[in-house]
Short mmCIF file of C-alpha atoms in Angstrom, two decimals:
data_model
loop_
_atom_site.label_atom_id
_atom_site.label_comp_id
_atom_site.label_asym_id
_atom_site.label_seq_id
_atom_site.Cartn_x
_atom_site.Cartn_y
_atom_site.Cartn_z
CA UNK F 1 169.77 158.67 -24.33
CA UNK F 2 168.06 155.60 -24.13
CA UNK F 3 169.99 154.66 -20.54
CA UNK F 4 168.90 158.17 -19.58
CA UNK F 5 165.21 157.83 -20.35
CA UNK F 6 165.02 154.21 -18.46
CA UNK F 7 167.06 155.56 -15.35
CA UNK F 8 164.48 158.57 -15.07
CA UNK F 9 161.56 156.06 -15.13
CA UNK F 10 162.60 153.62 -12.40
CA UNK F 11 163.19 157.03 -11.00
CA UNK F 12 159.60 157.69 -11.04
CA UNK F 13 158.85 154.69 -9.69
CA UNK F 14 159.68 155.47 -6.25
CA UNK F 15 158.77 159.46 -6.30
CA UNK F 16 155.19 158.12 -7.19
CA UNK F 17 155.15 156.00 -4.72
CA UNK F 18 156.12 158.74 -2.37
CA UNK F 19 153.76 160.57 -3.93
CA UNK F 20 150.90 158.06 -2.98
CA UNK F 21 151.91 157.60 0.93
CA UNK F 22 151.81 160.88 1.93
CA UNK F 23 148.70 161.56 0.19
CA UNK F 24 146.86 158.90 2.08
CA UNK F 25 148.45 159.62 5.48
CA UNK F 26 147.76 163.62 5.01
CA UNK F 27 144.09 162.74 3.71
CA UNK F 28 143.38 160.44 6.28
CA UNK F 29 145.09 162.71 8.99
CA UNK F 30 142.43 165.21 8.62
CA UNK F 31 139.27 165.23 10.83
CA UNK F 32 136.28 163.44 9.25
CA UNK F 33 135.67 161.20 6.99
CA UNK F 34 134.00 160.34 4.16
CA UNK F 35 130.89 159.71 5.73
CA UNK F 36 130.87 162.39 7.81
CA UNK F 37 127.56 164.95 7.71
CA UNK F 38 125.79 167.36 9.33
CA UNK F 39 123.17 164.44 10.25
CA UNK F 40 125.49 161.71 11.62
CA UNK F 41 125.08 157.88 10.95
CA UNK F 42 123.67 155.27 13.86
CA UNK F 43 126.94 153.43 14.72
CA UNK F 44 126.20 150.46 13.37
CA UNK F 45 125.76 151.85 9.94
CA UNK F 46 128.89 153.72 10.46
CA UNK F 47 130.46 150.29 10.77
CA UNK F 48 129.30 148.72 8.33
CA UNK F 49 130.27 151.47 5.99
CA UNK F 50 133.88 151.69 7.05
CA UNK F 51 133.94 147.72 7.29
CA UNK F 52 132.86 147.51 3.35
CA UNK F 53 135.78 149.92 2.61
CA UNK F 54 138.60 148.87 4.67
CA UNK F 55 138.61 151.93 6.20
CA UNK F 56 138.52 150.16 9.68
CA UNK F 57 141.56 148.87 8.50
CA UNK F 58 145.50 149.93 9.94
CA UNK F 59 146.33 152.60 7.56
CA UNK F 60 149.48 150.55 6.76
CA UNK F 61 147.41 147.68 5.64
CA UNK F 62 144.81 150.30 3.97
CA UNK F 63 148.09 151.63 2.03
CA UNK F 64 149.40 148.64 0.72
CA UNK F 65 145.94 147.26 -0.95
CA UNK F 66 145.83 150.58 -2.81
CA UNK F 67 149.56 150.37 -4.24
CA UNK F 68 148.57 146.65 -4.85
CA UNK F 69 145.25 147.25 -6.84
CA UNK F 70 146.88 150.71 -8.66
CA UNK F 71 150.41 148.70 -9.81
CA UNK F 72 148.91 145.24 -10.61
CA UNK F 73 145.09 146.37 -12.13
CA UNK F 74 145.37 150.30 -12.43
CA UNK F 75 142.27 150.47 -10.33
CA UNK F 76 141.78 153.39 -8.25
CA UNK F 77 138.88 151.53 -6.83
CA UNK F 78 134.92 152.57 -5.99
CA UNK F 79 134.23 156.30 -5.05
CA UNK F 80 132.87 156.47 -1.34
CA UNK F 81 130.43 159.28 -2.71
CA UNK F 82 128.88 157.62 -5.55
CA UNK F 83 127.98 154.32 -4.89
CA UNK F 84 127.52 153.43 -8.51
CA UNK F 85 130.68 154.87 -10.19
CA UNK F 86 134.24 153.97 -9.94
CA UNK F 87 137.15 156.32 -9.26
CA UNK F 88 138.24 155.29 -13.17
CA UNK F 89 134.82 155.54 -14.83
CA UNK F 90 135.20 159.31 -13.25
CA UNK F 91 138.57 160.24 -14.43
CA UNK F 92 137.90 158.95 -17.87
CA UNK F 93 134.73 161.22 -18.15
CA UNK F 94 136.38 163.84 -17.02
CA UNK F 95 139.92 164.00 -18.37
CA UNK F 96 139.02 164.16 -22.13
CA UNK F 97 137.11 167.46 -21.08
CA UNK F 98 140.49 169.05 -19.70
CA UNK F 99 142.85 167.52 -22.10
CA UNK F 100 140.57 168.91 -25.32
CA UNK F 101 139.97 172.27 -23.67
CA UNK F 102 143.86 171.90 -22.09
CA UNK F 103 145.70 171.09 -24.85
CA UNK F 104 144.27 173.92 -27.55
CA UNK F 105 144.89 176.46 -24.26
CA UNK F 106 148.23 175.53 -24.41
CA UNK F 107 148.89 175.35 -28.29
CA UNK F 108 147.45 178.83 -28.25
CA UNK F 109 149.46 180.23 -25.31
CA UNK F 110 152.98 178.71 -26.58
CA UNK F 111 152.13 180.67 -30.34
CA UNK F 112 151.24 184.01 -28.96
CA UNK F 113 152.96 184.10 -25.97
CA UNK F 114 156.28 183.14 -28.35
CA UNK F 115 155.12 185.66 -31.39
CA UNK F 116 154.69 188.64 -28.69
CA UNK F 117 158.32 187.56 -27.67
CA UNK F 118 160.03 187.67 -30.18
CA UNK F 119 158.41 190.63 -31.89
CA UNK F 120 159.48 192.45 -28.99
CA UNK F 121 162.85 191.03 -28.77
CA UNK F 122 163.20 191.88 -32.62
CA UNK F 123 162.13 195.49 -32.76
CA UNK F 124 163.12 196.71 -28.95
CA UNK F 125 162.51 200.21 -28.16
CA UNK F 126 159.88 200.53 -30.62
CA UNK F 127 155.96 200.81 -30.63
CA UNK F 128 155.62 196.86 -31.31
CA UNK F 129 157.83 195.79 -28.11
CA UNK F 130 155.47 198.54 -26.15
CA UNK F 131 152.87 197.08 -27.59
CA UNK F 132 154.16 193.36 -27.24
CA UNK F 133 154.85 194.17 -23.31
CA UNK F 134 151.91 196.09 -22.85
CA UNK F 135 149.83 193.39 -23.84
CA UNK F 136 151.59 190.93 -21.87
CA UNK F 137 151.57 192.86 -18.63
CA UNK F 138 147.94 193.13 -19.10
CA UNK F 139 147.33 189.62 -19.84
CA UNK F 140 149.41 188.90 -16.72
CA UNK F 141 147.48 190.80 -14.13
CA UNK F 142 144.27 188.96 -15.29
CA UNK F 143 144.79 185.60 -14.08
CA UNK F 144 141.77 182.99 -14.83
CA UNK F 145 139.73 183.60 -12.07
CA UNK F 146 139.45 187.43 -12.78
CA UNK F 147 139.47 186.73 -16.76
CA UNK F 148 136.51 183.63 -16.31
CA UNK F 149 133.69 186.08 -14.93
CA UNK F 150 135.07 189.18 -17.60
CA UNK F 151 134.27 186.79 -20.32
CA UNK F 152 130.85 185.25 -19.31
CA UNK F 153 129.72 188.88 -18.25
CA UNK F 154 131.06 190.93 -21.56
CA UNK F 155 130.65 187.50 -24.03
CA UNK F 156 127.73 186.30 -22.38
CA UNK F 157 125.47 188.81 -20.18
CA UNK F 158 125.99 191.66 -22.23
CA UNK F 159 126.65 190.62 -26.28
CA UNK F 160 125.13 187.17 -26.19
CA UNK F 161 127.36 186.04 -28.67
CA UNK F 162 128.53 182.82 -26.74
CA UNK F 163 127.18 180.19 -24.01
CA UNK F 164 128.16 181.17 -20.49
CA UNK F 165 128.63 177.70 -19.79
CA UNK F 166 128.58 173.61 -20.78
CA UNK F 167 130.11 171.63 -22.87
CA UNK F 168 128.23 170.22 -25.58
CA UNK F 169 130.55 167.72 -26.38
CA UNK F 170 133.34 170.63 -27.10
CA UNK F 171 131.90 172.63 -29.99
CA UNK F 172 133.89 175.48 -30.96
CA UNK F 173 131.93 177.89 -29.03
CA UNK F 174 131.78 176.21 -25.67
CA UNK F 175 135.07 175.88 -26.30
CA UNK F 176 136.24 179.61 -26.90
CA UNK F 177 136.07 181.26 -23.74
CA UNK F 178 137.39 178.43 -21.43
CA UNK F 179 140.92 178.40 -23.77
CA UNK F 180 140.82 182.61 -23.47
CA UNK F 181 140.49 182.30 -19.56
CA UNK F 182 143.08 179.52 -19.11
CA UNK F 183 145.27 180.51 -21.69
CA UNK F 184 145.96 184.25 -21.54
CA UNK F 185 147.91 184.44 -18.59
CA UNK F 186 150.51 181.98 -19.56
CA UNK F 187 150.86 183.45 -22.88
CA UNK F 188 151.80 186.49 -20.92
CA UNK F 189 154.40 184.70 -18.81
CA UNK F 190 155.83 183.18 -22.35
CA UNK F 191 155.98 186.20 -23.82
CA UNK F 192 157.86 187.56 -20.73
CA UNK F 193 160.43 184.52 -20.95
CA UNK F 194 160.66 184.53 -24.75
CA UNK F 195 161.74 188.26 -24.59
CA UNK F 196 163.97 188.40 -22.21
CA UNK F 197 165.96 185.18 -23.06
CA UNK F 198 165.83 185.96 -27.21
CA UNK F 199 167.69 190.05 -26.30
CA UNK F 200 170.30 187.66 -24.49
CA UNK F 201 171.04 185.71 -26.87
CA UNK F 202 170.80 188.25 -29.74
CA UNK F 203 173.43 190.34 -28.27
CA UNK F 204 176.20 187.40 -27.85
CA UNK F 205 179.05 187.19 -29.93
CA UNK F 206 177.95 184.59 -32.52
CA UNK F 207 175.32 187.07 -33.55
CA UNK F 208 177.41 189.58 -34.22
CA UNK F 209 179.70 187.44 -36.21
CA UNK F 210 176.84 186.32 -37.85
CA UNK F 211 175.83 190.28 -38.84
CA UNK F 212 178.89 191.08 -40.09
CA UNK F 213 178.99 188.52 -42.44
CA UNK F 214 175.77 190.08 -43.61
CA UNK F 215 173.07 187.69 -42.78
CA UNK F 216 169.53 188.85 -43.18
CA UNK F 217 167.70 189.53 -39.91
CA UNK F 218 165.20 186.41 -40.95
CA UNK F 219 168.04 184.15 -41.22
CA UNK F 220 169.53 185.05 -38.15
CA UNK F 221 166.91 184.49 -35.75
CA UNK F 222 165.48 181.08 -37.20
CA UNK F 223 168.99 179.29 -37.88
CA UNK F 224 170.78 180.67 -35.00
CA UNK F 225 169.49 182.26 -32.06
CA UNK F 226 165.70 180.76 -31.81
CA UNK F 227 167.13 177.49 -30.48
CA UNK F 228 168.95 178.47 -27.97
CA UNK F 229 166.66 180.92 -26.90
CA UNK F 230 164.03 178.70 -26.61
CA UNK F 231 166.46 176.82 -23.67
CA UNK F 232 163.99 178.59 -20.97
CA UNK F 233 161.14 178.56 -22.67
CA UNK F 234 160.85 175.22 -22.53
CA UNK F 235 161.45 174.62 -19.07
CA UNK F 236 158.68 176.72 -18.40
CA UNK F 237 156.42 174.82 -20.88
CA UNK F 238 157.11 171.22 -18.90
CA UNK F 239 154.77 171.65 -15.53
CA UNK F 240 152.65 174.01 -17.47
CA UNK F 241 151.70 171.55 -20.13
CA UNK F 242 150.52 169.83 -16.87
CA UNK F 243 148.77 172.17 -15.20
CA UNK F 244 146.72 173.36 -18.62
CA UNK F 245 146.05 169.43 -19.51
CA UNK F 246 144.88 168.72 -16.29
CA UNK F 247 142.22 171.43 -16.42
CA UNK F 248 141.85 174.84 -13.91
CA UNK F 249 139.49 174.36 -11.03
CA UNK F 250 138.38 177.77 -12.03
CA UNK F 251 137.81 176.92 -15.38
CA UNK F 252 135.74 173.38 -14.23
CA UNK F 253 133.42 176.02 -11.74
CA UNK F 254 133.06 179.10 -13.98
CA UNK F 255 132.01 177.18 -17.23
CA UNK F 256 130.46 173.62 -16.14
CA UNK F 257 132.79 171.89 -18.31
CA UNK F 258 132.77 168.43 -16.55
CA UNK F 259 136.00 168.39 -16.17
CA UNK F 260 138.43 166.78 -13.29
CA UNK F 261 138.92 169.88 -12.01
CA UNK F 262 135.61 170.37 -10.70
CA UNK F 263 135.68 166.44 -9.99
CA UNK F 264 138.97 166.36 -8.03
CA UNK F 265 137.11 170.22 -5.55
CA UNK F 266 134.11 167.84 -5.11
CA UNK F 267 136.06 165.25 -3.89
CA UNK F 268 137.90 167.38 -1.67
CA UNK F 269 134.60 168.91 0.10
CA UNK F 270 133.25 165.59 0.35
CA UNK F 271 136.28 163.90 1.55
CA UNK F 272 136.48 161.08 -1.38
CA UNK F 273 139.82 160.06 -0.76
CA UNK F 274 139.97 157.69 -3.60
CA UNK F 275 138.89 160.34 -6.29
CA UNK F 276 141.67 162.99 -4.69
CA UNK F 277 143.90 160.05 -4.79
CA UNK F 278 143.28 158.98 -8.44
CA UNK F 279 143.84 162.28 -9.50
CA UNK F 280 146.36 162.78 -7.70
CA UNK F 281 148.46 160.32 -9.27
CA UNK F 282 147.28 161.09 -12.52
CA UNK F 283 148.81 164.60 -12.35
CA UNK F 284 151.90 163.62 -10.28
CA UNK F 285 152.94 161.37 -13.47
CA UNK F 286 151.98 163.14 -15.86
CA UNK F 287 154.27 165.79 -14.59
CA UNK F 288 156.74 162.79 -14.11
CA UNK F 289 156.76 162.20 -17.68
CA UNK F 290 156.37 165.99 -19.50
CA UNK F 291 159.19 166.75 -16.83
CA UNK F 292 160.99 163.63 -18.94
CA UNK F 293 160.21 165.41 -22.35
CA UNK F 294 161.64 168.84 -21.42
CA UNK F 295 164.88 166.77 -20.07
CA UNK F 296 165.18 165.11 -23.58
CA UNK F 297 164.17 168.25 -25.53
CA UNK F 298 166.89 170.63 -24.04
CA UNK F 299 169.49 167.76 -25.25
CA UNK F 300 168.47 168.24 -28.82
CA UNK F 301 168.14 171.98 -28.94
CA UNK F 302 171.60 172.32 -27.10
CA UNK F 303 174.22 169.22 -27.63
CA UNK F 304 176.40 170.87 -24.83
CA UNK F 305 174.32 169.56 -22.24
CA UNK F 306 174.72 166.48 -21.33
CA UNK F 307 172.07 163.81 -19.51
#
């Protein structure tokens, strides 16, 4: 395991670095620049400007000082947009916002989205797996961006109940409608996966063995076919967890979290490459390492496969 776990890291090692050059060469391949506007700079300024940030530079040489100051310092360096902030002090006011609101979308999408499975999977052909699939189809077909404007108009325009936007340093109900939006429509896709993956398993032979001897229903599904079941659940869960930690760019726009989600679309528009690039690398590893996780996590479920 442990051989495993360090081959997949140096692994990494290049894939990030991969990761990083094309980034810069597609960012820097586009027309414009950072300091590009509708009112264009006197040349000299212009050259000053790109002189202070290397960006005069080869883009070889301009690559190589970034791997340099990310490897040896982990410094994505200054933002080109604001003067006064650096591409870290961004991401680390920023990131707690999407990992809070991330992590408690995902906690609640893996428990419903696996409950509505296995219900379904449990009692099929009834009124609860209608019911289970119903809700899951529905949940489906309203993705964030369609979900984010039902709650702030229902929640917010007409009931008043909750704030239609903000963060307040993530009290519960700033919180609740940002998880809802991001949340529901993996649940749905869960649910989906759970179902269809717990029927297989629950009509395979070791199941039936398992009812003749007369084991109770209960028994059953937790001490033999939940694990195995849960095989593609989990692969699912890997770049998910990394999409819902790293915050929806819906999400960031809809509710004014704060979040890097609306930092990383800011950056973009104004053509910060070092805040695309810091985030960029902060969701490429991340995925990196959760992709790790679900590697080591469908060894211990199922012993057959082998790293």
């Amino acid at each position: 395991m442990l051989t495993f776990v360090f081959k997949r890291l140096l692994y990494a090692i290049p894939t990030l670095l991969l990761l990083i050059i094309f980034s810069f060469v597609l960012m820097h391949s586009a027309p414009g620049g950072p300091f590009t506007s509708d009112r264009p700079l006197a040349p000299e300024v212009m050259a000053n400007l790109e002189a202070k940030y290397h960006l005069n530079d080869p883009l070889p040489q301009q690559i190589g000082r970034y791997v340099v100051d990310v490897v040896t310092r982990f410094d994505f360096g200054p933002s080109f947009q604001y003067k006064d902030r650096t591409v870290n002090e961004i991401i680390a006011q920023g990131f707690p916002v999407t990992l809070t609101y991330g992590a408690i979308s995902f906690v609640v999408a893996v428990l419903f989205g696996c409950g509505l499975g296995i219900a379904a999977a449990m009692r099929q052909n009834t009124w609860l797996d209608y019911l289970a699939v119903g809700t899951s189809i529905g949940a489906q077909v309203l993705p964030n961006f369609v979900m984010a404007p039902i709650l702030v108009l229902v929640f917010t325009l007409w009931l008043g109940w909750l704030p239609g936007g903000g963060w307040n340093g993530g009290q519960w109900p700033y919180l609740i409608m940002p998880v809802i939006a991001l949340s529901t429509s993996f649940m749905a896709s869960i649910a989906r996966i759970m179902r269809s993956s717990l029927l297989e398993v629950m009509h395979s032979n070791y199941i039936r063995t398992a009812r003749a001897k007369g084991l109770p229903a209960r028994a059953i599904l937790f001490r033999h076919a939940l694990k195995p079941a849960m095989l593609p659940v989990i692969s699912y869960l890997g770049p998910t967890f990394v999409v819902m930690i790293t915050g929806s760019v819906v999400i960031d726009l809809y509710f004014t979290t704060g979040g890097i989600g609306q930092a990383f679309v800011n950056s973009a528009l104004n053509r910060d490459y070092a805040v695309m690039m810091g985030i960029t690398i902060l969701i490429g590893a991340l995925t990196i390492v959760f992709n790790l996780l679900v590697d080591i996590l469908y060894a211990w479920i199922d012993p057959k496969i082998k790293l």
